[in-house]
GROMACS .gro file of C-alpha atoms in nm:
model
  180
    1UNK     CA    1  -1.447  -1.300  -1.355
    2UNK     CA    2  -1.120  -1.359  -1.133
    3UNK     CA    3  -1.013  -1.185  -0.855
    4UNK     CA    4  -0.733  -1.114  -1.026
    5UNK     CA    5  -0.940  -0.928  -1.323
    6UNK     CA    6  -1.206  -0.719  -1.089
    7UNK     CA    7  -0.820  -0.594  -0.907
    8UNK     CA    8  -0.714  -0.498  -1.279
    9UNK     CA    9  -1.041  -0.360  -1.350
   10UNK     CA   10  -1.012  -0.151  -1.036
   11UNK     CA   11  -0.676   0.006  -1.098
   12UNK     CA   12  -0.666   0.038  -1.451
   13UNK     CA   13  -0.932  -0.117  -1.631
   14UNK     CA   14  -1.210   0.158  -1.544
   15UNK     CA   15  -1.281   0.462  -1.783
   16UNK     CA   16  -1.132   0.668  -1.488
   17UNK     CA   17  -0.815   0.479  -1.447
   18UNK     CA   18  -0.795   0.491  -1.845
   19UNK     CA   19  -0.847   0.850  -1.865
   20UNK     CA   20  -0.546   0.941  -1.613
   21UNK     CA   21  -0.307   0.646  -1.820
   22UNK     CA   22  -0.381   0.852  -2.117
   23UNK     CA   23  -0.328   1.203  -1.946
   24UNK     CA   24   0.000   1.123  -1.819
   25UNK     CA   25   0.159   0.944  -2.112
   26UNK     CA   26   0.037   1.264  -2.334
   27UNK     CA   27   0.208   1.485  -2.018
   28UNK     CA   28   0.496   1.296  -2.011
   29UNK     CA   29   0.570   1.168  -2.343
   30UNK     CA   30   0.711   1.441  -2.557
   31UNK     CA   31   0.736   1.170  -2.863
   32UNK     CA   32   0.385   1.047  -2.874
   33UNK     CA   33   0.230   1.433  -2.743
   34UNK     CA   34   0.463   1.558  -3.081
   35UNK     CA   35   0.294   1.274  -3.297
   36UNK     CA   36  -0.055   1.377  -3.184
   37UNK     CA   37  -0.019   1.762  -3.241
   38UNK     CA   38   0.104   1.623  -3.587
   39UNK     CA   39  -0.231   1.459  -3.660
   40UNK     CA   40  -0.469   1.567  -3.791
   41UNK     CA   41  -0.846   1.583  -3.645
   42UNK     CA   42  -0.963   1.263  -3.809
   43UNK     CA   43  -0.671   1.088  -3.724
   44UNK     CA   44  -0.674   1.217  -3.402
   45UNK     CA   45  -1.035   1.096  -3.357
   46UNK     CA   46  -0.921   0.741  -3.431
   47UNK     CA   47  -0.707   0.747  -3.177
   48UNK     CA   48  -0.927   0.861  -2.892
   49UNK     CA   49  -1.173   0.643  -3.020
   50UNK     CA   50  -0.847   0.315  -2.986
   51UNK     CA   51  -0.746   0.425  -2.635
   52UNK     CA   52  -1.110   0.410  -2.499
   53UNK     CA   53  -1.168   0.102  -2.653
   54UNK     CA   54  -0.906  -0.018  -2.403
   55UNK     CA   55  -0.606  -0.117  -2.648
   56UNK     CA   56  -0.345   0.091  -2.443
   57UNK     CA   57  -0.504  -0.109  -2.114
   58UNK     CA   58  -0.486  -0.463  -2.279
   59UNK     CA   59  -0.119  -0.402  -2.343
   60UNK     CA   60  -0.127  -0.380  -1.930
   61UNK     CA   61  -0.077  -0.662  -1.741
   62UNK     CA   62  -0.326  -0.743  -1.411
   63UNK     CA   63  -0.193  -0.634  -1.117
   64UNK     CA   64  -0.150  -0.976  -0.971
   65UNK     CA   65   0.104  -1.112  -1.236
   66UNK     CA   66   0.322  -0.807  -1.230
   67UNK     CA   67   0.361  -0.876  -0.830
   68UNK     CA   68   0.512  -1.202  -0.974
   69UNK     CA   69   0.693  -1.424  -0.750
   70UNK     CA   70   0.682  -1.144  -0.455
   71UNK     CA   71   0.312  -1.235  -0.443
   72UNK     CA   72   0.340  -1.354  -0.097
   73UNK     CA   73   0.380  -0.970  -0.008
   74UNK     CA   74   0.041  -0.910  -0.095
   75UNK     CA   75  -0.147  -1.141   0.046
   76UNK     CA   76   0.090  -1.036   0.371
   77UNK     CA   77  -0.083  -0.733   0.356
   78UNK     CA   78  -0.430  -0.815   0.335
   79UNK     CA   79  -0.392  -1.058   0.653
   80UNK     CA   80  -0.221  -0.757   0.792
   81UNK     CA   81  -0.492  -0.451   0.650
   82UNK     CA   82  -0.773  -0.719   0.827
   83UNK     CA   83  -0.539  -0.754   1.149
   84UNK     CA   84  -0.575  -0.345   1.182
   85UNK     CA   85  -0.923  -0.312   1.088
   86UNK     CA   86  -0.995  -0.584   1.361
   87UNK     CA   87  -0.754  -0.441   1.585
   88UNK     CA   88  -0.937  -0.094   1.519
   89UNK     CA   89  -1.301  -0.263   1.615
   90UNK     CA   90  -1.187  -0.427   1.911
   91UNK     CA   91  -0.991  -0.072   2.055
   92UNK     CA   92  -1.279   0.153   1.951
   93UNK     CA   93  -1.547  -0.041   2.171
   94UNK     CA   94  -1.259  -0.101   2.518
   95UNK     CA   95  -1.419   0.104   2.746
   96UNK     CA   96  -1.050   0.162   2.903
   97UNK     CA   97  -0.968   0.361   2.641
   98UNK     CA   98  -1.323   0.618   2.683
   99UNK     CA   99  -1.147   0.677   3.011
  100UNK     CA  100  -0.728   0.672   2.946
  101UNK     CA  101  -0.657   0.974   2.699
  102UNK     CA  102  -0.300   0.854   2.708
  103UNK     CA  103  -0.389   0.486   2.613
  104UNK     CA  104  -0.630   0.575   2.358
  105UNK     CA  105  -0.346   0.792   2.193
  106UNK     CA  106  -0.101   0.519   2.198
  107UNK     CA  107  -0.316   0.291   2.058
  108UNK     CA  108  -0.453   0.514   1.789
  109UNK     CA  109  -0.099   0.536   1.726
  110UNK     CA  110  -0.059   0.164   1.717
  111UNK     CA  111  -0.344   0.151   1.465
  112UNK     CA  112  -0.250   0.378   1.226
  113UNK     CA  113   0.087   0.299   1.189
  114UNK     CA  114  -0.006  -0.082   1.175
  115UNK     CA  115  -0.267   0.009   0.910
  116UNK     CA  116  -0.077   0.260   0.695
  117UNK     CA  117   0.217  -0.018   0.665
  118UNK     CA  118  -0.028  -0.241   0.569
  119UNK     CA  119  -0.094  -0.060   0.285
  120UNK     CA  120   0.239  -0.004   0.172
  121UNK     CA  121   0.316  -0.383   0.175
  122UNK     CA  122   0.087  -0.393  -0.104
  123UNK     CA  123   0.373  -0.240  -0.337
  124UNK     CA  124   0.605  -0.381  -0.221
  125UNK     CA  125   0.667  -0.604  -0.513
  126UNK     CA  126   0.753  -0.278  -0.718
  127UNK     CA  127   1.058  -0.241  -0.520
  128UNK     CA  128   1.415  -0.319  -0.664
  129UNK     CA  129   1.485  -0.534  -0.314
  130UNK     CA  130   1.154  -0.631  -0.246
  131UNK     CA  131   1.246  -0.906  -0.016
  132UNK     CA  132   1.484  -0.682   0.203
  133UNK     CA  133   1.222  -0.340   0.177
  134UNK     CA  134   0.930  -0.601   0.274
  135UNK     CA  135   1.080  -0.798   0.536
  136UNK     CA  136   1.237  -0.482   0.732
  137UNK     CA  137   0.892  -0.332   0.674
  138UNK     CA  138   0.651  -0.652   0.881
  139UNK     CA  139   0.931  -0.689   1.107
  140UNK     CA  140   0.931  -0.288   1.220
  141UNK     CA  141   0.557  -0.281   1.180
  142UNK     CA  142   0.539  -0.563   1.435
  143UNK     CA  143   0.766  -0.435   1.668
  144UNK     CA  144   0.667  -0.108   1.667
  145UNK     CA  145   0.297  -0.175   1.656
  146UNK     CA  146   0.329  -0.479   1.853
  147UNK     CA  147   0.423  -0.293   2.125
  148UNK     CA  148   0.223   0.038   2.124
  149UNK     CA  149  -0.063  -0.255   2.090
  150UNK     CA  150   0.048  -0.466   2.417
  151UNK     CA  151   0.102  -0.097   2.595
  152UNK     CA  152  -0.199   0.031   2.507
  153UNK     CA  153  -0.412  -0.331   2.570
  154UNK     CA  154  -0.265  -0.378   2.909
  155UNK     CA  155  -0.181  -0.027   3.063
  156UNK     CA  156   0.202  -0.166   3.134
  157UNK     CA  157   0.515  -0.144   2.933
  158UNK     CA  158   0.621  -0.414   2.799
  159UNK     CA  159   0.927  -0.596   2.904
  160UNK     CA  160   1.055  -0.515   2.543
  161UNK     CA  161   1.005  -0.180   2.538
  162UNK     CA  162   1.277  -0.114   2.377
  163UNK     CA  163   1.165  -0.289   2.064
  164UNK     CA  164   0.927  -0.037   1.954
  165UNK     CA  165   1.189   0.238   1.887
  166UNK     CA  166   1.412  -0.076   1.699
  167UNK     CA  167   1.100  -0.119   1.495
  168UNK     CA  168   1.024   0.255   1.428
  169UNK     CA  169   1.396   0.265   1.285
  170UNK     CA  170   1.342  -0.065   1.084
  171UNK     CA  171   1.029   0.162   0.929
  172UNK     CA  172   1.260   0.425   0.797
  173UNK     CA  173   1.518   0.145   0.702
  174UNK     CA  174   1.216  -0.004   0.522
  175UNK     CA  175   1.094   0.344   0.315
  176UNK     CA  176   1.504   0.420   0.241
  177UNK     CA  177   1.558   0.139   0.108
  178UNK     CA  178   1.355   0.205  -0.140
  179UNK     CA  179   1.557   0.467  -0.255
  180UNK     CA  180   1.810   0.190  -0.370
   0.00000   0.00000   0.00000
């Protein structure tokens, strides 16, 4: 088994993941919720008995090939998600920050923005732009954590400050532009 097929597996090839697919096409399909109240129960039976057998999921593609060519986005983020949790380690055992509330806050601010962004790169493949959404995204994400990081690290602002309010915007560049 690939890496590629435990990630499908994970997201939708698991009797949970199945269960929801089914649930929300039934919600939000009115044709195929009108075809089923027009079954009847041994037809209906049969078709319960297809979409747990996994014939809905097989139609699916893995995760990995529907990033297609944006793939590098992905793997982006998990060098990124294992930057944070690193990151994380290290600033929960400094002993500067058991000391400095203010540095601790910065940092855990740091963190979580780093991490949550991290995160988010993972989809960015779904996006119509995904080139612009993901590059604004790692370039606000390092600015703006980059420098909440080197504040929080050293106890001194930076001598680009002003970078971490350039990045912050680049964020909410980043999440509009996935409005487009």
């Amino acid at each position: 088994m690939t890496i590629a097929d435990s990630l499908h597996y994970i997201a939708v090839g698991n009797p949970l993941s199945k269960f929801t697919m089914n649930a929300a096409n039934s919600l939000l399909g009115r044709s195929s919720a009108m075809r089923v109240n027009a079954m009847s129960a041994s037809n209906l039976n049969t078709v319960n008995a297809s979409l747990m057998s996994g014939n809905l999921v097989k139609a699916m593609p893995p995760l990995w090939e529907l990033a297609g060519h944006n793939r590098n986005f992905v793997r982006l983020a998990g060098l990124s998600g294992a930057a944070a949790v690193i990151l994380g380690a290290i600033g929960s055992h400094n002993a500067k920050f058991k000391d400095n509330a203010e540095m601790r806050a910065v940092f855990d601010t740091a963190n979580r923005f780093h991490f949550f962004h991290s995160i988010a790169l993972m989809g960015i493949p779904l996006a119509r732009y995904p080139m612009v959404t993901g590059s604004l995204m790692l370039v606000g994400m390092s600015l703006f954590s980059g420098c909440l990081y080197y504040r929080a690290f050293t106890g001194n602002k930076p001598p680009f400050a002003r970078m971490a309010p350039m990045g912050g915007t680049l964020l909410i560049v980043a999440w509009l532009s996935l409005l487009l």
